Amino acid sequence: TLPPTTTPRPTDTPIPGTATVTPTPSITPTPPPGLDPARIGIQIHPRITKEDWEQMMHWAAQLKVKWIKVQFAWDEMEPDGEGVQTDYWRQLELYMQDALSRNFLVMVSITKAPDWARPTTEENGPPRNPQDLADFINHLLTTFGPAIHAIEVWNEPNLSREWTGAPMNGREYMRYFDAAYRAITSWSQQNSHPI
């Protein structure tokens, strides 16, 4: 018997004049827009040890951000009366000076009026009198001075848990904002340090 034979399969032969397949073009992604370090930053919770604060400063430098946001809990800074400062106040002083020495810009967010300044001790909220907030800001600026570059006038005033004890509306918020604004601009003008 004869061995089985295999017939080779015919190959496709291009027909003259027909379209040829072009290679897929390579795609070059568009780079994202550059981030401006002067416009970005991180928030750091200040209730940390000195070593942890230094670690946060190191990471912020690695991220190449310019701004540091720190929330100042007023009820922990002056719990026993206006101008009666705690060790926590002094700790924040050291942290803010450290941030300044590292060329960071600091935004302070004020929250939690102390019980002596509030009509209620429920949750958190602003003081009874907007002037108490202005006085607190004056104390801050007198103590921390050029280490503060911006102040957020109250934390989340649109949330009831941060605004208990006062009507929650824009008109009421403006009473506090106006008092804070006057304190900030007055200090800035007297000290040639814009905030």
PDB file of N, CA and C in Angstrom, residues 30-129:
ATOM      1  N   THR A  30      -1.848  61.609  26.718  1.00  0.00           N
ATOM      2  CA  THR A  30      -1.647  63.015  27.024  1.00  0.00           C
ATOM      3  C   THR A  30      -1.326  63.134  28.505  1.00  0.00           C
ATOM      4  N   PRO A  31      -0.227  63.778  28.841  1.00  0.00           N
ATOM      5  CA  PRO A  31       0.103  63.890  30.267  1.00  0.00           C
ATOM      6  C   PRO A  31      -0.932  64.752  30.988  1.00  0.00           C
ATOM      7  N   PRO A  32      -1.224  64.427  32.250  1.00  0.00           N
ATOM      8  CA  PRO A  32      -2.189  65.239  32.995  1.00  0.00           C
ATOM      9  C   PRO A  32      -1.610  66.623  33.250  1.00  0.00           C
ATOM     10  N   PRO A  33      -2.486  67.602  33.509  1.00  0.00           N
ATOM     11  CA  PRO A  33      -1.960  68.939  33.795  1.00  0.00           C
ATOM     12  C   PRO A  33      -1.126  68.912  35.067  1.00  0.00           C
ATOM     13  N   GLY A  34      -0.122  69.749  35.110  1.00  0.00           N
ATOM     14  CA  GLY A  34       0.746  69.796  36.285  1.00  0.00           C
ATOM     15  C   GLY A  34      -0.005  70.308  37.507  1.00  0.00           C
ATOM     16  N   LEU A  35       0.336  69.802  38.669  1.00  0.00           N
ATOM     17  CA  LEU A  35      -0.262  70.267  39.914  1.00  0.00           C
ATOM     18  C   LEU A  35       0.559  71.417  40.467  1.00  0.00           C
ATOM     19  N   ASP A  36      -0.117  72.464  40.847  1.00  0.00           N
ATOM     20  CA  ASP A  36       0.542  73.639  41.403  1.00  0.00           C
ATOM     21  C   ASP A  36       0.617  73.476  42.921  1.00  0.00           C
ATOM     22  N   PRO A  37       1.801  73.232  43.482  1.00  0.00           N
ATOM     23  CA  PRO A  37       1.919  73.010  44.927  1.00  0.00           C
ATOM     24  C   PRO A  37       1.389  74.175  45.761  1.00  0.00           C
ATOM     25  N   ALA A  38       1.369  75.374  45.189  1.00  0.00           N
ATOM     26  CA  ALA A  38       0.882  76.538  45.929  1.00  0.00           C
ATOM     27  C   ALA A  38      -0.630  76.492  46.113  1.00  0.00           C
ATOM     28  N   ARG A  39      -1.299  75.558  45.422  1.00  0.00           N
ATOM     29  CA  ARG A  39      -2.756  75.479  45.498  1.00  0.00           C
ATOM     30  C   ARG A  39      -3.268  74.203  46.157  1.00  0.00           C
ATOM     31  N   ILE A  40      -2.378  73.347  46.609  1.00  0.00           N
ATOM     32  CA  ILE A  40      -2.831  72.089  47.206  1.00  0.00           C
ATOM     33  C   ILE A  40      -2.148  71.852  48.547  1.00  0.00           C
ATOM     34  N   GLY A  41      -2.745  70.974  49.329  1.00  0.00           N
ATOM     35  CA  GLY A  41      -2.164  70.689  50.627  1.00  0.00           C
ATOM     36  C   GLY A  41      -2.807  69.474  51.257  1.00  0.00           C
ATOM     37  N   ILE A  42      -2.470  69.243  52.513  1.00  0.00           N
ATOM     38  CA  ILE A  42      -3.041  68.131  53.262  1.00  0.00           C
ATOM     39  C   ILE A  42      -3.524  68.642  54.615  1.00  0.00           C
ATOM     40  N   GLN A  43      -4.444  67.899  55.204  1.00  0.00           N
ATOM     41  CA  GLN A  43      -4.893  68.226  56.556  1.00  0.00           C
ATOM     42  C   GLN A  43      -4.240  67.271  57.530  1.00  0.00           C
ATOM     43  N   ILE A  44      -3.782  67.823  58.641  1.00  0.00           N
ATOM     44  CA  ILE A  44      -3.139  67.024  59.678  1.00  0.00           C
ATOM     45  C   ILE A  44      -3.907  67.206  60.978  1.00  0.00           C
ATOM     46  N   HIS A  45      -4.277  66.105  61.590  1.00  0.00           N
ATOM     47  CA  HIS A  45      -4.918  66.173  62.904  1.00  0.00           C
ATOM     48  C   HIS A  45      -3.835  66.509  63.919  1.00  0.00           C
ATOM     49  N   PRO A  46      -4.012  67.573  64.699  1.00  0.00           N
ATOM     50  CA  PRO A  46      -2.906  68.006  65.567  1.00  0.00           C
ATOM     51  C   PRO A  46      -2.750  67.249  66.872  1.00  0.00           C
ATOM     52  N   ARG A  47      -3.687  66.372  67.217  1.00  0.00           N
ATOM     53  CA  ARG A  47      -3.588  65.618  68.475  1.00  0.00           C
ATOM     54  C   ARG A  47      -2.676  64.414  68.283  1.00  0.00           C
ATOM     55  N   ILE A  48      -1.412  64.709  67.965  1.00  0.00           N
ATOM     56  CA  ILE A  48      -0.425  63.657  67.731  1.00  0.00           C
ATOM     57  C   ILE A  48       0.864  64.017  68.459  1.00  0.00           C
ATOM     58  N   THR A  49       1.728  63.041  68.605  1.00  0.00           N
ATOM     59  CA  THR A  49       3.000  63.283  69.280  1.00  0.00           C
ATOM     60  C   THR A  49       3.924  64.121  68.401  1.00  0.00           C
ATOM     61  N   LYS A  50       4.958  64.652  69.010  1.00  0.00           N
ATOM     62  CA  LYS A  50       5.949  65.448  68.263  1.00  0.00           C
ATOM     63  C   LYS A  50       6.586  64.607  67.156  1.00  0.00           C
ATOM     64  N   GLU A  51       6.873  63.348  67.463  1.00  0.00           N
ATOM     65  CA  GLU A  51       7.470  62.463  66.451  1.00  0.00           C
ATOM     66  C   GLU A  51       6.517  62.249  65.278  1.00  0.00           C
ATOM     67  N   ASP A  52       5.239  62.035  65.585  1.00  0.00           N
ATOM     68  CA  ASP A  52       4.254  61.865  64.513  1.00  0.00           C
ATOM     69  C   ASP A  52       4.091  63.137  63.692  1.00  0.00           C
ATOM     70  N   TRP A  53       4.129  64.300  64.370  1.00  0.00           N
ATOM     71  CA  TRP A  53       4.041  65.568  63.650  1.00  0.00           C
ATOM     72  C   TRP A  53       5.225  65.692  62.670  1.00  0.00           C
ATOM     73  N   GLU A  54       6.410  65.371  63.128  1.00  0.00           N
ATOM     74  CA  GLU A  54       7.586  65.457  62.259  1.00  0.00           C
ATOM     75  C   GLU A  54       7.467  64.499  61.076  1.00  0.00           C
ATOM     76  N   GLN A  55       6.886  63.328  61.310  1.00  0.00           N
ATOM     77  CA  GLN A  55       6.671  62.376  60.216  1.00  0.00           C
ATOM     78  C   GLN A  55       5.693  62.952  59.192  1.00  0.00           C
ATOM     79  N   MET A  56       4.637  63.596  59.682  1.00  0.00           N
ATOM     80  CA  MET A  56       3.662  64.223  58.784  1.00  0.00           C
ATOM     81  C   MET A  56       4.310  65.338  57.963  1.00  0.00           C
ATOM     82  N   MET A  57       5.174  66.109  58.603  1.00  0.00           N
ATOM     83  CA  MET A  57       5.881  67.174  57.887  1.00  0.00           C
ATOM     84  C   MET A  57       6.770  66.574  56.791  1.00  0.00           C
ATOM     85  N   HIS A  58       7.404  65.466  57.114  1.00  0.00           N
ATOM     86  CA  HIS A  58       8.255  64.781  56.134  1.00  0.00           C
ATOM     87  C   HIS A  58       7.420  64.317  54.944  1.00  0.00           C
ATOM     88  N   TRP A  59       6.275  63.685  55.230  1.00  0.00           N
ATOM     89  CA  TRP A  59       5.425  63.204  54.137  1.00  0.00           C
ATOM     90  C   TRP A  59       4.875  64.356  53.299  1.00  0.00           C
ATOM     91  N   ALA A  60       4.501  65.440  53.960  1.00  0.00           N
ATOM     92  CA  ALA A  60       3.994  66.602  53.224  1.00  0.00           C
ATOM     93  C   ALA A  60       5.071  67.137  52.279  1.00  0.00           C
ATOM     94  N   ALA A  61       6.318  67.153  52.746  1.00  0.00           N
ATOM     95  CA  ALA A  61       7.427  67.599  51.891  1.00  0.00           C
ATOM     96  C   ALA A  61       7.617  66.641  50.723  1.00  0.00           C
ATOM     97  N   GLN A  62       7.481  65.336  50.978  1.00  0.00           N
ATOM     98  CA  GLN A  62       7.614  64.351  49.909  1.00  0.00           C
ATOM     99  C   GLN A  62       6.517  64.517  48.856  1.00  0.00           C
ATOM    100  N   LEU A  63       5.315  64.894  49.309  1.00  0.00           N
ATOM    101  CA  LEU A  63       4.194  65.122  48.384  1.00  0.00           C
ATOM    102  C   LEU A  63       4.351  66.419  47.591  1.00  0.00           C
ATOM    103  N   LYS A  64       5.263  67.264  48.061  1.00  0.00           N
ATOM    104  CA  LYS A  64       5.539  68.553  47.426  1.00  0.00           C
ATOM    105  C   LYS A  64       4.323  69.481  47.457  1.00  0.00           C
ATOM    106  N   VAL A  65       3.543  69.412  48.540  1.00  0.00           N
ATOM    107  CA  VAL A  65       2.429  70.339  48.715  1.00  0.00           C
ATOM    108  C   VAL A  65       2.922  71.554  49.495  1.00  0.00           C
ATOM    109  N   LYS A  66       2.195  72.653  49.370  1.00  0.00           N
ATOM    110  CA  LYS A  66       2.603  73.888  50.041  1.00  0.00           C
ATOM    111  C   LYS A  66       1.769  74.179  51.288  1.00  0.00           C
ATOM    112  N   TRP A  67       0.503  73.712  51.297  1.00  0.00           N
ATOM    113  CA  TRP A  67      -0.417  74.052  52.376  1.00  0.00           C
ATOM    114  C   TRP A  67      -0.596  72.914  53.370  1.00  0.00           C
ATOM    115  N   ILE A  68      -0.721  73.296  54.633  1.00  0.00           N
ATOM    116  CA  ILE A  68      -1.077  72.385  55.719  1.00  0.00           C
ATOM    117  C   ILE A  68      -2.346  72.953  56.356  1.00  0.00           C
ATOM    118  N   LYS A  69      -3.367  72.115  56.488  1.00  0.00           N
ATOM    119  CA  LYS A  69      -4.588  72.546  57.186  1.00  0.00           C
ATOM    120  C   LYS A  69      -4.631  71.845  58.540  1.00  0.00           C
ATOM    121  N   VAL A  70      -4.883  72.643  59.584  1.00  0.00           N
ATOM    122  CA  VAL A  70      -4.949  72.117  60.939  1.00  0.00           C
ATOM    123  C   VAL A  70      -6.237  72.621  61.583  1.00  0.00           C
ATOM    124  N   GLN A  71      -6.986  71.710  62.181  1.00  0.00           N
ATOM    125  CA  GLN A  71      -8.216  72.101  62.864  1.00  0.00           C
ATOM    126  C   GLN A  71      -7.904  72.454  64.307  1.00  0.00           C
ATOM    127  N   PHE A  72      -8.316  73.639  64.713  1.00  0.00           N
ATOM    128  CA  PHE A  72      -8.122  74.103  66.082  1.00  0.00           C
ATOM    129  C   PHE A  72      -9.418  73.926  66.852  1.00  0.00           C
ATOM    130  N   ALA A  73      -9.437  72.989  67.779  1.00  0.00           N
ATOM    131  CA  ALA A  73     -10.603  72.771  68.637  1.00  0.00           C
ATOM    132  C   ALA A  73     -10.540  73.792  69.774  1.00  0.00           C
ATOM    133  N   TRP A  74     -11.318  74.834  69.655  1.00  0.00           N
ATOM    134  CA  TRP A  74     -11.303  75.939  70.608  1.00  0.00           C
ATOM    135  C   TRP A  74     -11.598  75.446  72.025  1.00  0.00           C
ATOM    136  N   ASP A  75     -12.499  74.476  72.154  1.00  0.00           N
ATOM    137  CA  ASP A  75     -12.856  73.993  73.492  1.00  0.00           C
ATOM    138  C   ASP A  75     -11.700  73.288  74.194  1.00  0.00           C
ATOM    139  N   GLU A  76     -10.692  72.865  73.450  1.00  0.00           N
ATOM    140  CA  GLU A  76      -9.517  72.248  74.059  1.00  0.00           C
ATOM    141  C   GLU A  76      -8.394  73.258  74.288  1.00  0.00           C
ATOM    142  N   MET A  77      -8.506  74.406  73.632  1.00  0.00           N
ATOM    143  CA  MET A  77      -7.464  75.421  73.755  1.00  0.00           C
ATOM    144  C   MET A  77      -7.753  76.404  74.889  1.00  0.00           C
ATOM    145  N   GLU A  78      -9.048  76.732  75.082  1.00  0.00           N
ATOM    146  CA  GLU A  78      -9.464  77.645  76.153  1.00  0.00           C
ATOM    147  C   GLU A  78     -10.689  77.077  76.888  1.00  0.00           C
ATOM    148  N   PRO A  79     -10.579  75.900  77.481  1.00  0.00           N
ATOM    149  CA  PRO A  79     -11.760  75.288  78.098  1.00  0.00           C
ATOM    150  C   PRO A  79     -12.242  75.992  79.367  1.00  0.00           C
ATOM    151  N   ASP A  80     -11.354  76.734  80.029  1.00  0.00           N
ATOM    152  CA  ASP A  80     -11.686  77.305  81.341  1.00  0.00           C
ATOM    153  C   ASP A  80     -11.942  78.807  81.320  1.00  0.00           C
ATOM    154  N   GLY A  81     -12.035  79.394  80.161  1.00  0.00           N
ATOM    155  CA  GLY A  81     -12.316  80.824  80.082  1.00  0.00           C
ATOM    156  C   GLY A  81     -11.446  81.505  79.044  1.00  0.00           C
ATOM    157  N   GLU A  82     -11.898  82.679  78.636  1.00  0.00           N
ATOM    158  CA  GLU A  82     -11.188  83.429  77.604  1.00  0.00           C
ATOM    159  C   GLU A  82      -9.771  83.759  78.056  1.00  0.00           C
ATOM    160  N   GLY A  83      -8.804  83.425  77.214  1.00  0.00           N
ATOM    161  CA  GLY A  83      -7.411  83.722  77.502  1.00  0.00           C
ATOM    162  C   GLY A  83      -6.722  82.734  78.429  1.00  0.00           C
ATOM    163  N   VAL A  84      -7.471  81.746  78.957  1.00  0.00           N
ATOM    164  CA  VAL A  84      -6.871  80.735  79.832  1.00  0.00           C
ATOM    165  C   VAL A  84      -6.412  79.581  78.948  1.00  0.00           C
ATOM    166  N   GLN A  85      -5.147  79.584  78.612  1.00  0.00           N
ATOM    167  CA  GLN A  85      -4.624  78.651  77.623  1.00  0.00           C
ATOM    168  C   GLN A  85      -4.110  77.364  78.263  1.00  0.00           C
ATOM    169  N   THR A  86      -4.210  76.296  77.517  1.00  0.00           N
ATOM    170  CA  THR A  86      -3.821  74.969  77.993  1.00  0.00           C
ATOM    171  C   THR A  86      -2.474  74.549  77.414  1.00  0.00           C
ATOM    172  N   ASP A  87      -2.002  73.399  77.861  1.00  0.00           N
ATOM    173  CA  ASP A  87      -0.796  72.819  77.274  1.00  0.00           C
ATOM    174  C   ASP A  87      -1.012  72.503  75.792  1.00  0.00           C
ATOM    175  N   TYR A  88      -2.230  72.160  75.450  1.00  0.00           N
ATOM    176  CA  TYR A  88      -2.558  71.871  74.051  1.00  0.00           C
ATOM    177  C   TYR A  88      -2.336  73.114  73.182  1.00  0.00           C
ATOM    178  N   TRP A  89      -2.709  74.271  73.698  1.00  0.00           N
ATOM    179  CA  TRP A  89      -2.462  75.536  72.983  1.00  0.00           C
ATOM    180  C   TRP A  89      -0.963  75.673  72.709  1.00  0.00           C
ATOM    181  N   ARG A  90      -0.156  75.422  73.732  1.00  0.00           N
ATOM    182  CA  ARG A  90       1.300  75.575  73.582  1.00  0.00           C
ATOM    183  C   ARG A  90       1.873  74.524  72.619  1.00  0.00           C
ATOM    184  N   GLN A  91       1.275  73.331  72.619  1.00  0.00           N
ATOM    185  CA  GLN A  91       1.714  72.306  71.664  1.00  0.00           C
ATOM    186  C   GLN A  91       1.435  72.764  70.233  1.00  0.00           C
ATOM    187  N   LEU A  92       0.261  73.338  70.019  1.00  0.00           N
ATOM    188  CA  LEU A  92      -0.069  73.850  68.686  1.00  0.00           C
ATOM    189  C   LEU A  92       0.869  74.982  68.277  1.00  0.00           C
ATOM    190  N   GLU A  93       1.248  75.811  69.226  1.00  0.00           N
ATOM    191  CA  GLU A  93       2.223  76.871  68.937  1.00  0.00           C
ATOM    192  C   GLU A  93       3.502  76.290  68.355  1.00  0.00           C
ATOM    193  N   LEU A  94       4.020  75.253  69.002  1.00  0.00           N
ATOM    194  CA  LEU A  94       5.256  74.615  68.538  1.00  0.00           C
ATOM    195  C   LEU A  94       5.076  74.006  67.154  1.00  0.00           C
ATOM    196  N   TYR A  95       3.940  73.351  66.921  1.00  0.00           N
ATOM    197  CA  TYR A  95       3.694  72.732  65.618  1.00  0.00           C
ATOM    198  C   TYR A  95       3.587  73.788  64.515  1.00  0.00           C
ATOM    199  N   MET A  96       2.906  74.895  64.805  1.00  0.00           N
ATOM    200  CA  MET A  96       2.748  75.937  63.786  1.00  0.00           C
ATOM    201  C   MET A  96       4.098  76.598  63.476  1.00  0.00           C
ATOM    202  N   GLN A  97       4.899  76.813  64.503  1.00  0.00           N
ATOM    203  CA  GLN A  97       6.234  77.381  64.270  1.00  0.00           C
ATOM    204  C   GLN A  97       7.091  76.425  63.447  1.00  0.00           C
ATOM    205  N   ASP A  98       6.938  75.130  63.705  1.00  0.00           N
ATOM    206  CA  ASP A  98       7.682  74.139  62.943  1.00  0.00           C
ATOM    207  C   ASP A  98       7.252  74.148  61.474  1.00  0.00           C
ATOM    208  N   ALA A  99       5.953  74.220  61.244  1.00  0.00           N
ATOM    209  CA  ALA A  99       5.460  74.276  59.860  1.00  0.00           C
ATOM    210  C   ALA A  99       5.985  75.515  59.147  1.00  0.00           C
ATOM    211  N   LEU A 100       6.001  76.641  59.851  1.00  0.00           N
ATOM    212  CA  LEU A 100       6.517  77.884  59.275  1.00  0.00           C
ATOM    213  C   LEU A 100       8.000  77.741  58.946  1.00  0.00           C
ATOM    214  N   SER A 101       8.773  77.126  59.843  1.00  0.00           N
ATOM    215  CA  SER A 101      10.212  76.978  59.611  1.00  0.00           C
ATOM    216  C   SER A 101      10.494  76.077  58.407  1.00  0.00           C
ATOM    217  N   ARG A 102       9.528  75.221  58.057  1.00  0.00           N
ATOM    218  CA  ARG A 102       9.682  74.333  56.898  1.00  0.00           C
ATOM    219  C   ARG A 102       9.071  74.937  55.628  1.00  0.00           C
ATOM    220  N   ASN A 103       8.675  76.217  55.718  1.00  0.00           N
ATOM    221  CA  ASN A 103       8.123  76.967  54.583  1.00  0.00           C
ATOM    222  C   ASN A 103       6.762  76.475  54.109  1.00  0.00           C
ATOM    223  N   PHE A 104       5.981  75.885  55.014  1.00  0.00           N
ATOM    224  CA  PHE A 104       4.605  75.539  54.677  1.00  0.00           C
ATOM    225  C   PHE A 104       3.703  76.725  54.976  1.00  0.00           C
ATOM    226  N   LEU A 105       2.630  76.837  54.228  1.00  0.00           N
ATOM    227  CA  LEU A 105       1.571  77.788  54.528  1.00  0.00           C
ATOM    228  C   LEU A 105       0.528  77.029  55.340  1.00  0.00           C
ATOM    229  N   VAL A 106      -0.005  77.669  56.379  1.00  0.00           N
ATOM    230  CA  VAL A 106      -0.935  76.988  57.281  1.00  0.00           C
ATOM    231  C   VAL A 106      -2.315  77.637  57.223  1.00  0.00           C
ATOM    232  N   MET A 107      -3.330  76.790  57.013  1.00  0.00           N
ATOM    233  CA  MET A 107      -4.711  77.231  57.146  1.00  0.00           C
ATOM    234  C   MET A 107      -5.271  76.606  58.414  1.00  0.00           C
ATOM    235  N   VAL A 108      -5.833  77.440  59.270  1.00  0.00           N
ATOM    236  CA  VAL A 108      -6.433  76.994  60.517  1.00  0.00           C
ATOM    237  C   VAL A 108      -7.942  76.940  60.336  1.00  0.00           C
ATOM    238  N   SER A 109      -8.535  75.834  60.749  1.00  0.00           N
ATOM    239  CA  SER A 109      -9.983  75.690  60.753  1.00  0.00           C
ATOM    240  C   SER A 109     -10.440  75.711  62.206  1.00  0.00           C
ATOM    241  N   ILE A 110     -11.287  76.676  62.558  1.00  0.00           N
ATOM    242  CA  ILE A 110     -11.745  76.814  63.941  1.00  0.00           C
ATOM    243  C   ILE A 110     -13.046  76.046  64.129  1.00  0.00           C
ATOM    244  N   THR A 111     -13.122  75.309  65.235  1.00  0.00           N
ATOM    245  CA  THR A 111     -14.314  74.523  65.535  1.00  0.00           C
ATOM    246  C   THR A 111     -14.502  74.406  67.044  1.00  0.00           C
ATOM    247  N   LYS A 112     -15.684  74.004  67.461  1.00  0.00           N
ATOM    248  CA  LYS A 112     -16.002  73.629  68.850  1.00  0.00           C
ATOM    249  C   LYS A 112     -15.764  74.740  69.869  1.00  0.00           C
ATOM    250  N   ALA A 113     -16.699  75.660  69.946  1.00  0.00           N
ATOM    251  CA  ALA A 113     -16.606  76.681  70.993  1.00  0.00           C
ATOM    252  C   ALA A 113     -16.681  76.011  72.354  1.00  0.00           C
ATOM    253  N   PRO A 114     -15.940  76.532  73.336  1.00  0.00           N
ATOM    254  CA  PRO A 114     -15.969  75.929  74.680  1.00  0.00           C
ATOM    255  C   PRO A 114     -17.321  76.150  75.355  1.00  0.00           C
ATOM    256  N   ASP A 115     -17.604  75.318  76.348  1.00  0.00           N
ATOM    257  CA  ASP A 115     -18.898  75.375  77.048  1.00  0.00           C
ATOM    258  C   ASP A 115     -19.193  76.752  77.628  1.00  0.00           C
ATOM    259  N   TRP A 116     -18.147  77.439  78.145  1.00  0.00           N
ATOM    260  CA  TRP A 116     -18.381  78.747  78.771  1.00  0.00           C
ATOM    261  C   TRP A 116     -18.894  79.792  77.782  1.00  0.00           C
ATOM    262  N   ALA A 117     -18.682  79.552  76.480  1.00  0.00           N
ATOM    263  CA  ALA A 117     -19.092  80.530  75.467  1.00  0.00           C
ATOM    264  C   ALA A 117     -20.377  80.143  74.738  1.00  0.00           C
ATOM    265  N   ARG A 118     -20.951  78.969  75.077  1.00  0.00           N
ATOM    266  CA  ARG A 118     -22.092  78.454  74.313  1.00  0.00           C
ATOM    267  C   ARG A 118     -23.382  78.461  75.120  1.00  0.00           C
ATOM    268  N   PRO A 119     -24.522  78.542  74.425  1.00  0.00           N
ATOM    269  CA  PRO A 119     -25.802  78.462  75.121  1.00  0.00           C
ATOM    270  C   PRO A 119     -26.205  77.023  75.456  1.00  0.00           C
ATOM    271  N   THR A 120     -25.525  76.044  74.878  1.00  0.00           N
ATOM    272  CA  THR A 120     -25.818  74.642  75.107  1.00  0.00           C
ATOM    273  C   THR A 120     -24.527  73.847  75.078  1.00  0.00           C
ATOM    274  N   THR A 121     -24.525  72.688  75.702  1.00  0.00           N
ATOM    275  CA  THR A 121     -23.338  71.833  75.654  1.00  0.00           C
ATOM    276  C   THR A 121     -23.580  70.623  74.755  1.00  0.00           C
ATOM    277  N   GLU A 122     -24.687  70.649  74.016  1.00  0.00           N
ATOM    278  CA  GLU A 122     -24.965  69.564  73.072  1.00  0.00           C
ATOM    279  C   GLU A 122     -24.038  69.658  71.868  1.00  0.00           C
ATOM    280  N   GLU A 123     -23.534  68.530  71.445  1.00  0.00           N
ATOM    281  CA  GLU A 123     -22.696  68.418  70.250  1.00  0.00           C
ATOM    282  C   GLU A 123     -21.683  69.560  70.170  1.00  0.00           C
ATOM    283  N   ASN A 124     -21.475  70.096  68.983  1.00  0.00           N
ATOM    284  CA  ASN A 124     -20.534  71.198  68.781  1.00  0.00           C
ATOM    285  C   ASN A 124     -21.284  72.387  68.209  1.00  0.00           C
ATOM    286  N   GLY A 125     -20.719  73.547  68.364  1.00  0.00           N
ATOM    287  CA  GLY A 125     -21.371  74.713  67.798  1.00  0.00           C
ATOM    288  C   GLY A 125     -20.603  75.983  68.071  1.00  0.00           C
ATOM    289  N   PRO A 126     -21.110  77.089  67.530  1.00  0.00           N
ATOM    290  CA  PRO A 126     -20.444  78.382  67.692  1.00  0.00           C
ATOM    291  C   PRO A 126     -20.732  78.974  69.069  1.00  0.00           C
ATOM    292  N   PRO A 127     -20.022  80.037  69.418  1.00  0.00           N
ATOM    293  CA  PRO A 127     -20.302  80.698  70.689  1.00  0.00           C
ATOM    294  C   PRO A 127     -21.627  81.465  70.618  1.00  0.00           C
ATOM    295  N   ARG A 128     -22.136  81.811  71.786  1.00  0.00           N
ATOM    296  CA  ARG A 128     -23.364  82.610  71.878  1.00  0.00           C
ATOM    297  C   ARG A 128     -23.159  83.973  71.200  1.00  0.00           C
ATOM    298  N   ASN A 129     -21.995  84.559  71.453  1.00  0.00           N
ATOM    299  CA  ASN A 129     -21.699  85.907  70.978  1.00  0.00           C
ATOM    300  C   ASN A 129     -20.601  85.852  69.910  1.00  0.00           C
TER     301      ASN A 129
END
